[in-house]
CSV table of C-alpha atoms in Angstrom, one decimal:
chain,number,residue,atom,x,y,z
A,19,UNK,CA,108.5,108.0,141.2
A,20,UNK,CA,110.3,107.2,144.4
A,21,UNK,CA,109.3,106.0,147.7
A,22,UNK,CA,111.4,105.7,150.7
A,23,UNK,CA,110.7,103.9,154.4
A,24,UNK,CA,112.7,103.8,157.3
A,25,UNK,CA,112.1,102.5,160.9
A,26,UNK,CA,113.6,102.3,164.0
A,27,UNK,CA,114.0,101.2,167.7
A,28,UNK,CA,111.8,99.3,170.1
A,29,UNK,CA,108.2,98.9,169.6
A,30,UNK,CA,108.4,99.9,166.4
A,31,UNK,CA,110.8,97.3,164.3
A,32,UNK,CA,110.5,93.7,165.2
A,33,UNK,CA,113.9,93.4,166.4
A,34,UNK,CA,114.9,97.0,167.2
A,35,UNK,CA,117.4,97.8,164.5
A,36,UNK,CA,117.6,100.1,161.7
A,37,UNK,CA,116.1,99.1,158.7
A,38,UNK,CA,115.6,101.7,155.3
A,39,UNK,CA,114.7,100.9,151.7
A,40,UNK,CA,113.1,102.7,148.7
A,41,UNK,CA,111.6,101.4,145.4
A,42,UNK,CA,111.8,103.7,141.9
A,43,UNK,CA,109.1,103.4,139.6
A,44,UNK,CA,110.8,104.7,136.4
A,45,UNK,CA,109.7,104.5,132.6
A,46,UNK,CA,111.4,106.5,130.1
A,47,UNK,CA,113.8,104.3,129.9
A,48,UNK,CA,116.4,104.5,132.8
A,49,UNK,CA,118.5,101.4,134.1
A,50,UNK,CA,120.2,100.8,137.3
A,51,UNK,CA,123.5,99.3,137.6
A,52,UNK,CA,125.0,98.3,140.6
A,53,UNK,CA,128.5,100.2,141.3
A,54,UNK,CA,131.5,98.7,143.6
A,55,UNK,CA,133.9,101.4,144.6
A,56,UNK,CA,137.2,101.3,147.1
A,57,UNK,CA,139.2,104.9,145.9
A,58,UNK,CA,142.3,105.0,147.0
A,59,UNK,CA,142.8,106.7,150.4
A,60,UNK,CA,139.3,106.8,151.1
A,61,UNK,CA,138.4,105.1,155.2
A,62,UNK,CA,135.6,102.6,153.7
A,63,UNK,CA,135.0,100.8,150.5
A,64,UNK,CA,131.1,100.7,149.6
A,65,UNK,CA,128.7,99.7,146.6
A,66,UNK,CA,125.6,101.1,145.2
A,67,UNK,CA,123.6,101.8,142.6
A,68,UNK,CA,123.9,104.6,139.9
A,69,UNK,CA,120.7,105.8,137.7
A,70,UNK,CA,121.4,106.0,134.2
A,71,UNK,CA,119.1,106.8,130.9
A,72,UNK,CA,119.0,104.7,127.9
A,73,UNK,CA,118.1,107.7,125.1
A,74,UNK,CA,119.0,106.0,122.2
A,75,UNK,CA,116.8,103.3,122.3
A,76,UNK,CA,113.8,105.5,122.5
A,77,UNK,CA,115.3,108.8,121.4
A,78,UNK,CA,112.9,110.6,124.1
A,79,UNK,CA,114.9,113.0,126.6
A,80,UNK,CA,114.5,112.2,129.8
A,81,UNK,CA,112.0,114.0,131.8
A,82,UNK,CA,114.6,115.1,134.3
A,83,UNK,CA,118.4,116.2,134.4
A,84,UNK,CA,120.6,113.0,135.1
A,85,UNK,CA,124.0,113.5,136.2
A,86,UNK,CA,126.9,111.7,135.4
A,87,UNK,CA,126.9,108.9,138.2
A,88,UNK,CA,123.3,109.9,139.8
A,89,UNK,CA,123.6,107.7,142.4
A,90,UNK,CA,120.0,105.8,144.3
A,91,UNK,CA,121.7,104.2,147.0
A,92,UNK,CA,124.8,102.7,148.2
A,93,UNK,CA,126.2,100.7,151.7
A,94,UNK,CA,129.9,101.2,152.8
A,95,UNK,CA,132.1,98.7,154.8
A,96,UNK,CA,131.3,100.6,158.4
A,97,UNK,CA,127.4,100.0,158.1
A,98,UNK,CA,126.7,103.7,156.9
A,99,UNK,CA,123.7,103.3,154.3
A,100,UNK,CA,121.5,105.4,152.0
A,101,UNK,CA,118.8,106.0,149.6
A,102,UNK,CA,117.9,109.1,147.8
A,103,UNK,CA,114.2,110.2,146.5
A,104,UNK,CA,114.3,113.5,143.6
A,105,UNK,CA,112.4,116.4,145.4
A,106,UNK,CA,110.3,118.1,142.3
A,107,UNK,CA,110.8,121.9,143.2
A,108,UNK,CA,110.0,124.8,142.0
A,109,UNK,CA,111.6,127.0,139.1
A,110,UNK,CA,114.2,129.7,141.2
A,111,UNK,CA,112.8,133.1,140.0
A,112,UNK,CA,115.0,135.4,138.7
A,113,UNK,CA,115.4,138.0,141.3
A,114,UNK,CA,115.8,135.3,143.8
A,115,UNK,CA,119.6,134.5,144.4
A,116,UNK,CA,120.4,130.8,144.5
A,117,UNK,CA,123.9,129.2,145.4
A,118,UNK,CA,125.4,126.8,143.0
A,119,UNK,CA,123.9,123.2,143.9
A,120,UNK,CA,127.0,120.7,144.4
A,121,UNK,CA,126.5,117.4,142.8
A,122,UNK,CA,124.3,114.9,144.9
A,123,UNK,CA,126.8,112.3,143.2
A,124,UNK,CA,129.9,113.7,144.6
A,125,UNK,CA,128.4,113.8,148.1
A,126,UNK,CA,127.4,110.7,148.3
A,127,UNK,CA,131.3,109.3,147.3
A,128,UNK,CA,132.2,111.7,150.1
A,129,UNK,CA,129.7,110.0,152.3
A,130,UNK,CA,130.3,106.6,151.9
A,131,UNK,CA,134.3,107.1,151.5
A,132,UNK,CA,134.5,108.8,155.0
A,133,UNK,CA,131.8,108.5,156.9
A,134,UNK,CA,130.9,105.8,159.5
A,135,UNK,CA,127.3,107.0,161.3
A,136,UNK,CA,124.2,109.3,160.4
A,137,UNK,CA,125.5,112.3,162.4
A,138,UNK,CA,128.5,112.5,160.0
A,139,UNK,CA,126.8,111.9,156.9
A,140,UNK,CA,124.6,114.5,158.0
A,141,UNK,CA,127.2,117.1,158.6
A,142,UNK,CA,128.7,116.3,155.1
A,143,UNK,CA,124.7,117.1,153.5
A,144,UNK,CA,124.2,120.2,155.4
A,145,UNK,CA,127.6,121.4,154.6
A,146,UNK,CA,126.7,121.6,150.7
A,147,UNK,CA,124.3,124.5,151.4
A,148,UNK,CA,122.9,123.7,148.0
A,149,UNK,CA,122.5,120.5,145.9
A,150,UNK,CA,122.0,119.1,142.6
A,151,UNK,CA,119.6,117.7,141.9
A,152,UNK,CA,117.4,118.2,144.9
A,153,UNK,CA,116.4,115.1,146.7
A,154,UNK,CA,115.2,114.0,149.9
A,155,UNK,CA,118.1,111.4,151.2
A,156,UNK,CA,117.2,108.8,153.5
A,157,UNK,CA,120.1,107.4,156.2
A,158,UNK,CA,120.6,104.5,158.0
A,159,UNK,CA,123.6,103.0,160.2
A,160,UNK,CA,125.0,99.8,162.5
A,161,UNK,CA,124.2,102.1,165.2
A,162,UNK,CA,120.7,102.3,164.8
A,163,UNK,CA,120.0,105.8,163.6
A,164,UNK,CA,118.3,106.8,160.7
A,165,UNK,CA,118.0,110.2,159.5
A,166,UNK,CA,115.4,111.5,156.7
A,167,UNK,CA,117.9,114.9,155.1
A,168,UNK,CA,116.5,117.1,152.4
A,169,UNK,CA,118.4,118.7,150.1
A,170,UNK,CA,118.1,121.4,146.5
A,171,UNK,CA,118.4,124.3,145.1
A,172,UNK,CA,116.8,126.4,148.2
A,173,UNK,CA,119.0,124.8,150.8
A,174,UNK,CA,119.5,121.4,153.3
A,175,UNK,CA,117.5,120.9,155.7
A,176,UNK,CA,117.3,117.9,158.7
A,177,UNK,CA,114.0,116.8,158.6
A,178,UNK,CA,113.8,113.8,160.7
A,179,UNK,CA,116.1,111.2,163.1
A,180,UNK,CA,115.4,108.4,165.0
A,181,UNK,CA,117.1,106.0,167.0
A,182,UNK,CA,116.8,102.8,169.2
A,183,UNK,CA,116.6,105.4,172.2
A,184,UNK,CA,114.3,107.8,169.9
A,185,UNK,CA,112.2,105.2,168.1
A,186,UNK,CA,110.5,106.3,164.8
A,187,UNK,CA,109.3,105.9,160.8
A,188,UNK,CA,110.0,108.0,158.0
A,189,UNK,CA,108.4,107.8,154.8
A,190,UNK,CA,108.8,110.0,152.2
A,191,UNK,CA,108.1,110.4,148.4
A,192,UNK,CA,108.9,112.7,145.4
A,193,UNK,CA,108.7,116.2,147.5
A,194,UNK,CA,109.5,118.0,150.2
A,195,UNK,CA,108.2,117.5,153.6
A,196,UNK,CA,110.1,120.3,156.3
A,197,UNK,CA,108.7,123.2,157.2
A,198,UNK,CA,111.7,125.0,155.7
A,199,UNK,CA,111.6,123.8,152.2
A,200,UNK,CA,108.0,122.5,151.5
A,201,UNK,CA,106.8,126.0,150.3
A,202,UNK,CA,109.6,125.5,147.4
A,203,UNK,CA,107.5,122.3,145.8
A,204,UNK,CA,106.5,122.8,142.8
A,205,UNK,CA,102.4,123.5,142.9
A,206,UNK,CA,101.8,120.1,140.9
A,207,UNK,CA,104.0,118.1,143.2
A,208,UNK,CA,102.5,118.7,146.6
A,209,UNK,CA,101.2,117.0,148.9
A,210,UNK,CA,98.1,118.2,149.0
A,211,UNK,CA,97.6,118.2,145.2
A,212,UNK,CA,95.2,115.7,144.9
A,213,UNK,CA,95.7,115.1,141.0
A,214,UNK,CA,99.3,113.9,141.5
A,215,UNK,CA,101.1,110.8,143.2
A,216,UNK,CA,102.6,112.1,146.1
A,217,UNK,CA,99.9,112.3,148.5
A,218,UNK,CA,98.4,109.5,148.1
A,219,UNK,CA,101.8,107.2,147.8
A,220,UNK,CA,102.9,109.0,151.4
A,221,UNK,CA,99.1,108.3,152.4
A,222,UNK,CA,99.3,104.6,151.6
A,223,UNK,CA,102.6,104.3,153.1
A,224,UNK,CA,101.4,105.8,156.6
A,225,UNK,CA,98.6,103.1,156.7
A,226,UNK,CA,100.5,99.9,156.3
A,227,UNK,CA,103.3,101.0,158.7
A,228,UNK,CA,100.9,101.7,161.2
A,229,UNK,CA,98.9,98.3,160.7
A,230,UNK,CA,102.9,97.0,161.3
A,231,UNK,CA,103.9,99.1,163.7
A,232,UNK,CA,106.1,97.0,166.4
A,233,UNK,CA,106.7,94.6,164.4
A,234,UNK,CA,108.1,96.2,161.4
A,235,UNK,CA,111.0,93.7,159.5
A,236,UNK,CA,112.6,93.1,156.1
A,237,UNK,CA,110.1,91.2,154.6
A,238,UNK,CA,107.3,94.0,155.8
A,239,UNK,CA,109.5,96.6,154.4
A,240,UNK,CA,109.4,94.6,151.3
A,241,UNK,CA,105.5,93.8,150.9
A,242,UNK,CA,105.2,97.7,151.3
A,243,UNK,CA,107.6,98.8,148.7
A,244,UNK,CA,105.5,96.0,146.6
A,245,UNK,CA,102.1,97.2,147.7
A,246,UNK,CA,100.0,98.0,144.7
A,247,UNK,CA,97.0,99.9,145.8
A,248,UNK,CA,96.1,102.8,143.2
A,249,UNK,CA,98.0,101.1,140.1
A,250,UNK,CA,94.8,101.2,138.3
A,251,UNK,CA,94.4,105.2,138.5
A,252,UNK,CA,95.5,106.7,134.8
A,253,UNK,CA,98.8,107.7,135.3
A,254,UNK,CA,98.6,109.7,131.9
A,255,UNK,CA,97.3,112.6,133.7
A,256,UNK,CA,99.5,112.9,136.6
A,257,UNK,CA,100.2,116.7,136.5
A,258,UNK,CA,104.4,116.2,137.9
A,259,UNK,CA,105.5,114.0,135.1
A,260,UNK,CA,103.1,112.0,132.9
A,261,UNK,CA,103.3,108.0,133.4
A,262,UNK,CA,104.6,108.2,136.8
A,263,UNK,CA,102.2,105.7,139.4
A,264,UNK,CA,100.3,106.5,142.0
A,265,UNK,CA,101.0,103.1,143.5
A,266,UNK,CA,104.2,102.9,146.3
């Protein structure tokens, strides 16, 4: 499972600036593999890192649909950065009409390839309308702004921003948080499903950030995407996907 942070602005990082990061804690095989890419034509090389799934070593399917080039984070040359988190949502029923989700992966080229702050990436997000698969993307640029943008099958939705003038934290984890989308979770994957990880990974994630608030930096970022609090619950029975942790 994923968990993202981001943090922002006076009295709440150290030094003022931006800072974002996310951890995956995967089984079933994936790999990540870090990607360098400078298209021609496009205003800003970047790098990043794609998700793919090893099947044949284990010949289990994954427990999710990967994409071609399923992208978990990337930089460009301008200072525009991101990391992604997959929302778990619910099944569309039948009688309910659902646009086409464009591919997460192509966004994110279009995002690092052209844009240079939050506020365009943003508008590039929103734009899809709908996107596959859904995902909470987190934002971060040389300006200082961060941004916390959902995304999925029901729609995009801005959730949060911050800025050095609009200091904040986002955290987020494998669902969806706005008022617009959260009723779309699947049941299992809630927040307030107290069998699964999500709860108590955002929970744990409040707590620390609050202990460090003001004095948020790189290395704090990094103790809490290493912070290991709940790895001894069974992860065997967690409802969303079975061997996912309920440690950050």
């Amino acid at each position: 499972m994923c968990f993202l942070i981001g943090a922002t602005g006076p009295g709440v990082t150290k030094t003022g600036e931006a800072i974002i990061g996310g951890v995956s804690d995967d089984p079933y095989n994936f790999r990540t593999f870090v990607r360098s890419s400078s298209p021609k034509g496009a205003a800003y090389c970047h790098i990043g890192t794609e998700m793919c799934y090893v099947e044949q070593n284990l010949g289990i399917p994954p427990p999710f649909k990967i994409e071609k080039g399923q992208p978990s984070r990337g930089i460009n040359e301008a200072g525009l950065a991101f990391t992604c988190a997959l929302a778990i949502e619910e099944v569309p029923k039948e009688d309910k009409k659902v646009l086409k989700g464009q591919s997460l992966a192509n966004l994110s080229h279009r995002m690092m390839n052209s844009c240079s702050s939050v506020d365009e990436a943003i508008d590039v997000l929103l734009s899809a309308e709908s996107v596959a698969p859904p995902s909470t993307v987190l934002l971060a640029d040389a300006n200082g702004d961060i941004a916390q943008v959902e995304v999925g099958s029901f729609g995009c939705r801005l959730y949060k921003k911050y800025s050095k003038n609009n200091p904040g934290v986002i955290v987020a984890v494998n669902c969806y948080q706005s008022a617009e989308l959260c009723c779309h979770n699947l049941a299992e994957a809630k927040l307030d499903n107290p069998s699964n990880n999500n709860g108590k990974r955002l929970k744990r994630g409040w707590e620390i950030v609050n202990r460090f608030r003001g004095n948020i930096t790189v290395q704090v970022i990094a103790s809490i995407l290493s912070d290991h609090q709940n790895a001894d619950k069974d992860c065997s029975k967690n409802p969303v996907i079975p061997y996912w942790g309920y440690s950050i």
